[in-house]
Coordinates of C-alpha atoms and ligand atoms in Angstrom, one line a residue:
X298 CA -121.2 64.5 284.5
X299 CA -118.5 66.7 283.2
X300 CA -115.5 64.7 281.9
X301 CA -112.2 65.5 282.9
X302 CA -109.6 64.6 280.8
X303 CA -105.8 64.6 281.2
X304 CA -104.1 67.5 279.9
X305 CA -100.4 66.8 279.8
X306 CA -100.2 63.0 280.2
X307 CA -101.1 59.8 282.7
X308 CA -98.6 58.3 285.4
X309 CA -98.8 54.9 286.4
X310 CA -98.5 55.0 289.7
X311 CA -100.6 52.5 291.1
X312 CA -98.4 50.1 292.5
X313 CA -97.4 46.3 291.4
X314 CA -99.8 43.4 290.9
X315 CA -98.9 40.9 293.9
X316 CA -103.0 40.7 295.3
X317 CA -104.0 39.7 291.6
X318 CA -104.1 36.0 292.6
X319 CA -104.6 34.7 289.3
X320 CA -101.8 37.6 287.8
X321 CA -99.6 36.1 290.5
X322 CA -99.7 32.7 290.4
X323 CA -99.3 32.7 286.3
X324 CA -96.5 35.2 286.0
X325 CA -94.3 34.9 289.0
X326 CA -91.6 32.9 288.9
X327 CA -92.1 31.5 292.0
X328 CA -94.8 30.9 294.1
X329 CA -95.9 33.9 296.0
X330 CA -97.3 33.2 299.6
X331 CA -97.6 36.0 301.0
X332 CA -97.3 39.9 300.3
X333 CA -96.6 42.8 302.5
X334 CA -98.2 45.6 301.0
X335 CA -101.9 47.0 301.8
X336 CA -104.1 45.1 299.5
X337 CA -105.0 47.4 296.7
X338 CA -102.0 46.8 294.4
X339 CA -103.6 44.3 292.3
X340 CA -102.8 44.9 288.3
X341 CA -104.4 48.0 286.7
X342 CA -100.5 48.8 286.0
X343 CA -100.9 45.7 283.8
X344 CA -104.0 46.1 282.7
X345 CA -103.7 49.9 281.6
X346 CA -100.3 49.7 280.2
X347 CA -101.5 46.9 277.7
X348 CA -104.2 48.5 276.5
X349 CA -102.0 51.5 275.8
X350 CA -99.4 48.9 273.6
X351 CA -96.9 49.1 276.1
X352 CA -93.8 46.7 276.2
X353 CA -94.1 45.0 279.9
X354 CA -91.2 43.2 280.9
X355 CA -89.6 41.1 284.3
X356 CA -93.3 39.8 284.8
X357 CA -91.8 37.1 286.6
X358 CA -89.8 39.2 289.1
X359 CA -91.0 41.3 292.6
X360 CA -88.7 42.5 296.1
X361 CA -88.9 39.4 297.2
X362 CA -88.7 39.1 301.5
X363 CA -89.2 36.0 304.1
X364 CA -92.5 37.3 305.9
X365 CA -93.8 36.3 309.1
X366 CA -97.3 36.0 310.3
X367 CA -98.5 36.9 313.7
X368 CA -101.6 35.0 314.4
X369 CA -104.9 37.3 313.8
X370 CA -103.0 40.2 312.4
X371 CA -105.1 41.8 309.8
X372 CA -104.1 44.4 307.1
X373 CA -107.5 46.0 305.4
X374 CA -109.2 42.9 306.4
X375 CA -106.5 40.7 304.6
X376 CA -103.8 38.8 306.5
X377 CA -100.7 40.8 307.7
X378 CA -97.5 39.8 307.0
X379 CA -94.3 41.5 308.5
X380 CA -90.7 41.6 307.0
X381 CA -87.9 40.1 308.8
X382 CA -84.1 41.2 309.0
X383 CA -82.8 41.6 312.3
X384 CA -84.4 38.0 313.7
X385 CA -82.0 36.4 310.5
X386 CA -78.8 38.3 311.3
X387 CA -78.7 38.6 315.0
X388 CA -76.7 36.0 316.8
X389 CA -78.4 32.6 318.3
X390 CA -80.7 32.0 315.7
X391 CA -80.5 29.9 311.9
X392 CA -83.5 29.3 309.6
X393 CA -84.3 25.6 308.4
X394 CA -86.1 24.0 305.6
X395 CA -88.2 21.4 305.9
X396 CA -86.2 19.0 306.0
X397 CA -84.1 20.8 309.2
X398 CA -81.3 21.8 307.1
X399 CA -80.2 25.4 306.7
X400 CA -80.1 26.4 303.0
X401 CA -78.5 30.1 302.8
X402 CA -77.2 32.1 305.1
X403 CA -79.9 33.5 306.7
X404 CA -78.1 37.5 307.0
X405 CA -78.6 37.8 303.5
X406 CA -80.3 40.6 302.2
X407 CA -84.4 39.9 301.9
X408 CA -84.9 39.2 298.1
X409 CA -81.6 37.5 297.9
X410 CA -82.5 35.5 300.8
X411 CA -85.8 34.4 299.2
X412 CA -84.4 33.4 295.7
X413 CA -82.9 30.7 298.0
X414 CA -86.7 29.5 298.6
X415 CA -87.0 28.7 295.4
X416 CA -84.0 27.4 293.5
X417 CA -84.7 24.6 291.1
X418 CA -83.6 21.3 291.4
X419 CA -83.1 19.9 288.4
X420 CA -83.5 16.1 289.6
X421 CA -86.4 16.2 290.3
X422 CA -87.4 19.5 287.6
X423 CA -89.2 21.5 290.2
X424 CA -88.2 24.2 292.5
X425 CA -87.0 22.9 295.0
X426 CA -89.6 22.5 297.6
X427 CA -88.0 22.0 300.8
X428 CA -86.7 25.2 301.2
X429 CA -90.2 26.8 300.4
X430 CA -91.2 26.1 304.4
X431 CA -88.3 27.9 306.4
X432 CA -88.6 28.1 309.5
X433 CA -86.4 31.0 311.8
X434 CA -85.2 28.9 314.4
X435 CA -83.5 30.8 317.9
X436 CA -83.1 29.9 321.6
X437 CA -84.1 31.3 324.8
X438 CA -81.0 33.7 324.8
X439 CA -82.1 35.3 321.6
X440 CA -85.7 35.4 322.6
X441 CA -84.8 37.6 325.6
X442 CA -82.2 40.1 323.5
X443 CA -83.6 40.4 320.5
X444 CA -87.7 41.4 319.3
X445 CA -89.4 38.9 317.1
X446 CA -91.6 40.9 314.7
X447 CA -93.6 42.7 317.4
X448 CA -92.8 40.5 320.5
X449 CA -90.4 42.5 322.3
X450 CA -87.7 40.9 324.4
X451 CA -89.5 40.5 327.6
X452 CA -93.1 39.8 326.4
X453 CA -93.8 36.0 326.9
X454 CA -93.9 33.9 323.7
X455 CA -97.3 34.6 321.4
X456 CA -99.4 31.1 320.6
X457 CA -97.4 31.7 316.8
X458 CA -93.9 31.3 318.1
X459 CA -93.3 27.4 318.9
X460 CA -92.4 27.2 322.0
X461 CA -90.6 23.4 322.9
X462 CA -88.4 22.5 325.7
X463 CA -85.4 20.8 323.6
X464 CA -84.9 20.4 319.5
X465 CA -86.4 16.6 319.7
X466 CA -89.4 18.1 320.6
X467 CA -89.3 21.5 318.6
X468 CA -88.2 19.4 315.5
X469 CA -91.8 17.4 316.0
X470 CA -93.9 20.9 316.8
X471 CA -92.6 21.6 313.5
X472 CA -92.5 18.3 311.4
X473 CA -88.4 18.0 310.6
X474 CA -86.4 15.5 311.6
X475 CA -84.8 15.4 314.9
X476 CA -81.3 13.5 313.9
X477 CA -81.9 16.1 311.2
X478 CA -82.2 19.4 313.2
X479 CA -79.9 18.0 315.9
X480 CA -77.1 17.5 313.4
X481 CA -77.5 21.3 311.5
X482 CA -77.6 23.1 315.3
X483 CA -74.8 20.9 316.0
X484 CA -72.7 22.0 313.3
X485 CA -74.0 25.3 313.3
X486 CA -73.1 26.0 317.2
X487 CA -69.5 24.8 316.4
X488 CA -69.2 27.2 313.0
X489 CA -70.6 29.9 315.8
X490 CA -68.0 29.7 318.3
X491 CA -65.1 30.3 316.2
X492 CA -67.0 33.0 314.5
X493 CA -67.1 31.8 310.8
X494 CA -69.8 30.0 308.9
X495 CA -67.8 27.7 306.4
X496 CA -71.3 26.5 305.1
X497 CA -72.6 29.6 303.5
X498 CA -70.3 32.6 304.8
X499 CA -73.3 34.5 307.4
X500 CA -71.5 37.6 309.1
X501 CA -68.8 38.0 306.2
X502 CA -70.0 40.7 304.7
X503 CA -70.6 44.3 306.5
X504 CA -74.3 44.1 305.4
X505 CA -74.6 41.2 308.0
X506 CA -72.8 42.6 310.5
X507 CA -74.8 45.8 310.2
X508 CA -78.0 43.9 310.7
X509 CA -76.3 41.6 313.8
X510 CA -74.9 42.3 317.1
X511 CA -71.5 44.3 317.3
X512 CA -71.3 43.6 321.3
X513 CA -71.8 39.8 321.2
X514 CA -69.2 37.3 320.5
X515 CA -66.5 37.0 318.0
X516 CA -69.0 37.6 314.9
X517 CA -71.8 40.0 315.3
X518 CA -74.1 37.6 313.0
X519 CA -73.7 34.2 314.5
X520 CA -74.4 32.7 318.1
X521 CA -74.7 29.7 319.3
X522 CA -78.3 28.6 320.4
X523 CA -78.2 26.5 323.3
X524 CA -80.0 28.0 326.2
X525 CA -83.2 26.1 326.2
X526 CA -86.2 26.4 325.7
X527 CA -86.2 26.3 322.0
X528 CA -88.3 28.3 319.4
X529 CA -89.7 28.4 315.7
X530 CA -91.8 30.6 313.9
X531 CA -92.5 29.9 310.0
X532 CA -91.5 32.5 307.7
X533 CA -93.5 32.9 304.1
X534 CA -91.8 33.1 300.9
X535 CA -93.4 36.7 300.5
X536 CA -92.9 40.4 298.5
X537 CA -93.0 43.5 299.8
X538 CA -94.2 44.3 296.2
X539 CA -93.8 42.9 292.4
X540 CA -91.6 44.8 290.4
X541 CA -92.6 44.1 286.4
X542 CA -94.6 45.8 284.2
X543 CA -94.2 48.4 281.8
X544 CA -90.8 48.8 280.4
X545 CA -90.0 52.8 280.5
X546 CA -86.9 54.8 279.7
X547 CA -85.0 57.6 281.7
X548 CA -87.5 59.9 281.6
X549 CA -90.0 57.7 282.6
X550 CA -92.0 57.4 279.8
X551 CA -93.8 54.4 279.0
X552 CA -92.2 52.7 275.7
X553 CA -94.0 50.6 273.0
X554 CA -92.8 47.1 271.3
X555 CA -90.6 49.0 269.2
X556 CA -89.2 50.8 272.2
X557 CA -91.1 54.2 271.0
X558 CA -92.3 56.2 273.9
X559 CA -95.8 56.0 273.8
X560 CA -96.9 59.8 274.0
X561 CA -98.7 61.1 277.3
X562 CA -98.1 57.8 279.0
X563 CA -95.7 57.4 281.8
X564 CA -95.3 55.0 284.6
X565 CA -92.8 54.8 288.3
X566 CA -92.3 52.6 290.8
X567 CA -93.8 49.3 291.2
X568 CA -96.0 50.2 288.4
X569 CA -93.2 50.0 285.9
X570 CA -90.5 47.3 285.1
X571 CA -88.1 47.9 287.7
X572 CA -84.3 49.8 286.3
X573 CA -82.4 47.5 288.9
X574 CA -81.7 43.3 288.0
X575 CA -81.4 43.2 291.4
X576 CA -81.6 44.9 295.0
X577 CA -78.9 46.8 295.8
X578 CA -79.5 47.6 299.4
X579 CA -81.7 49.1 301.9
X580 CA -83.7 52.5 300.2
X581 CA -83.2 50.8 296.5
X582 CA -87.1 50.6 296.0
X583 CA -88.2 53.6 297.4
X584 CA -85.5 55.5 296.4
X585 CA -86.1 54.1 292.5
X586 CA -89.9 55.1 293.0
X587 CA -89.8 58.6 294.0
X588 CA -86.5 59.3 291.2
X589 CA -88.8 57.8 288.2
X590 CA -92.1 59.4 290.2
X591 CA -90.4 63.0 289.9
X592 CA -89.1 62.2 286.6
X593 CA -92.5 61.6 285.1
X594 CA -93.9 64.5 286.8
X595 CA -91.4 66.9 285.6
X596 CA -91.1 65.3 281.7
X597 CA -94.8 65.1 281.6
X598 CA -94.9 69.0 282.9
X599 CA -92.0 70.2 280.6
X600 CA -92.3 67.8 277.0
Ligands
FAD869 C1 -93.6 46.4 304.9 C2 -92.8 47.1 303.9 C3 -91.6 47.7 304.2 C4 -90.8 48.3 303.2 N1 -89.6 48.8 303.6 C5 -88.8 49.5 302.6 C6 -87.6 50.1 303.0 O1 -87.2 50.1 304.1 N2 -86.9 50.8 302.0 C7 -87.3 50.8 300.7 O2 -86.7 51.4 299.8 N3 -88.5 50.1 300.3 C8 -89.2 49.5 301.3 N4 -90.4 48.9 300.9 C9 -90.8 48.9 299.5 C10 -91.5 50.2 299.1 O3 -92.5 50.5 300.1 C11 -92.1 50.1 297.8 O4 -91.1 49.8 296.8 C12 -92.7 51.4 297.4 O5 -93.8 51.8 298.3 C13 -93.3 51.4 296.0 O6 -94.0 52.6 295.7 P1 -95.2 52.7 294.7 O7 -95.6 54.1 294.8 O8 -94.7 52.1 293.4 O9 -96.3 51.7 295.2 P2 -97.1 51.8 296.6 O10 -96.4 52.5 297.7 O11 -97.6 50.4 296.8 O12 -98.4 52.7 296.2 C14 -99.3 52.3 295.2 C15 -100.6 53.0 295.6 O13 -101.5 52.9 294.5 C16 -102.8 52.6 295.0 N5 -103.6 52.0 293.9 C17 -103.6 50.8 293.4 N6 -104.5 50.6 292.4 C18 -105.0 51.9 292.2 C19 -105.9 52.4 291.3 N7 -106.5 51.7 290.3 N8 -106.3 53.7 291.4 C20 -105.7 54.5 292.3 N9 -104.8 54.1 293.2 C21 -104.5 52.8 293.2 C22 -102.6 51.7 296.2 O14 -103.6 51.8 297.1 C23 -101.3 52.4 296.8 O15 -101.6 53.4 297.7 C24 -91.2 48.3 301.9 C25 -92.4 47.8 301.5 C26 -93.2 47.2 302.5 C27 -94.6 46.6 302.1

């Protein structure tokens, strides 16, 4: 068989590692549920860029995103997981931990909203597990506005979305506490009418407006939800992708442990340590990938 080889250089562009389960559960720093990327992105980014000395760094970090599951979905044979935005801003709907308490506010952009999943409580030296089941909570109003993952607003409630009559029964479809869920819908619904969420500030910024309702209320991010019947669907503390791995510079060249570029060798996207700390907004991971994708191809094509 006639070998090919690579003339000016390699680009790692073969994704992140979030369906390595093992890669996953050991370098993560928190523990990955669920991911909404096709299932092939499973470490060679690691793998490869080790074996070619490569620096990796923020192992432990990926665009986090609260996922939800519709029931038999399948992605290449592998459980499908959809992203959620809208169903947290919109108005008439909150999301609860396990315990029925909200934690965040819910508008928050996905991976900031899921770094409220896993804080760590220090009492008890774990992350705080209560707020790793979340459940997106909405009434009857909401149901027939707003779409649900793919359940527009007139299609009749899937078996997935909890379907109960009033919270004392939707808080036992779901395990919580009624007093519990009660007392946080309560307090919510009053928060709601005069428009401002003293708790954790949902609809302040423009970004939650943006994702709410601008013709309902006096906030277009927060609703009262009192027209029964009552729903919940479970939202997974999921990744549309990890974002660690080899460390590269502004060319895109892959650099060493002494923060040489390693010749020939360059890496983009989720295949490379990401160049934000954080998410910025709405295009910041695509737009990251194709920059650092173009700037490998045109250093590899011109050094
Ligand atoms: C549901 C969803 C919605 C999103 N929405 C947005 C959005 O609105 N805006 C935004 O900016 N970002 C969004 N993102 C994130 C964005 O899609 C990713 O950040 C981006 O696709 C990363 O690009 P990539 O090329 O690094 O990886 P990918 O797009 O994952 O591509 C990696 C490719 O490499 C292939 N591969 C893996 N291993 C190998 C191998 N050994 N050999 C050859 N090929 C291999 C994989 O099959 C895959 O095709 C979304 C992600 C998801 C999952």
């Amino acid at each position: 068989m006639k070998k090919t080889t690579a003339t000016r250089g390699v680009i790692l562009a073969c994704g992140g590692f979030e369906w390595d389960m093992r890669l996953r559960q050991y370098l993560l720093a928190a523990p990955l549920e669920a991911a909404a990327s096709p299932p092939f992105n499973d470490g060679d980014n690691l793998r490869l860029a080790a074996m070619a000395g490569s620096e990796l760094s923020r192992l432990d970090q990926a665009w986090w995103a609260p996922l939800l599951h519709e029931e038999g979905e399948l992605n290449e044979g592998q459980p499908m997981f959809r992203t959620t935005a809208s169903e947290r801003a919109l108005p008439g709907s909150i999301c609860v931990n396990s315990e029925g308490q909200r934690f965040t506010n819910e508008a928050a952009n996905y991976n900031d909203f899921v770094r409220a999943m896993f804080q760590f409580d220090p009492l008890n030296y774990l992350h705080k597990d209560a707020n790793r089941t979340t459940w997106l909570v909405f009434d009857h109003l909401f149901k027939n506005r707003y779409a649900v993952g793919s359940v527009m607003p007139s299609a009749p409630a899937p078996n997935w979305m909890i379907k109960a009559s009033d919270l004392d029964s939707l808080a036992v479809l779901i395990g919580v506490s009624s007093d519990t869920l009660k007392s946080t819908v309560g307090r919510f619904n009053e928060m709601a009418r005069e428009g401002v969420d003293e708790d954790f500030g949902r609809g302040r910024t423009a970004h939650d407006r943006v994702w709410g309702d601008p013709n309902d209320g006096v906030n277009a991010s927060l609703g009262t939800l009192s027209e029964p019947p009552l729903y919940a669907v479970r939202l997974y503390l999921g990744a549309l992708g990890t974002n660690g791995g080899p460390t590269i510079d502004a060319r895109a060249r892959v650099l060493n442990l002494d923060g040489q570029p390693i010749p020939g060798l360059f890496a983009c996207g989720n295949a490379c340590a990401s160049v934000m700390v954080s998410y910025p907004g709405s295009g910041a991971s695509i737009g990251a990938a194709a920059t650092f994708g173009y700037l490998a191809g045109q250093t590899a094509t011109t050094s």
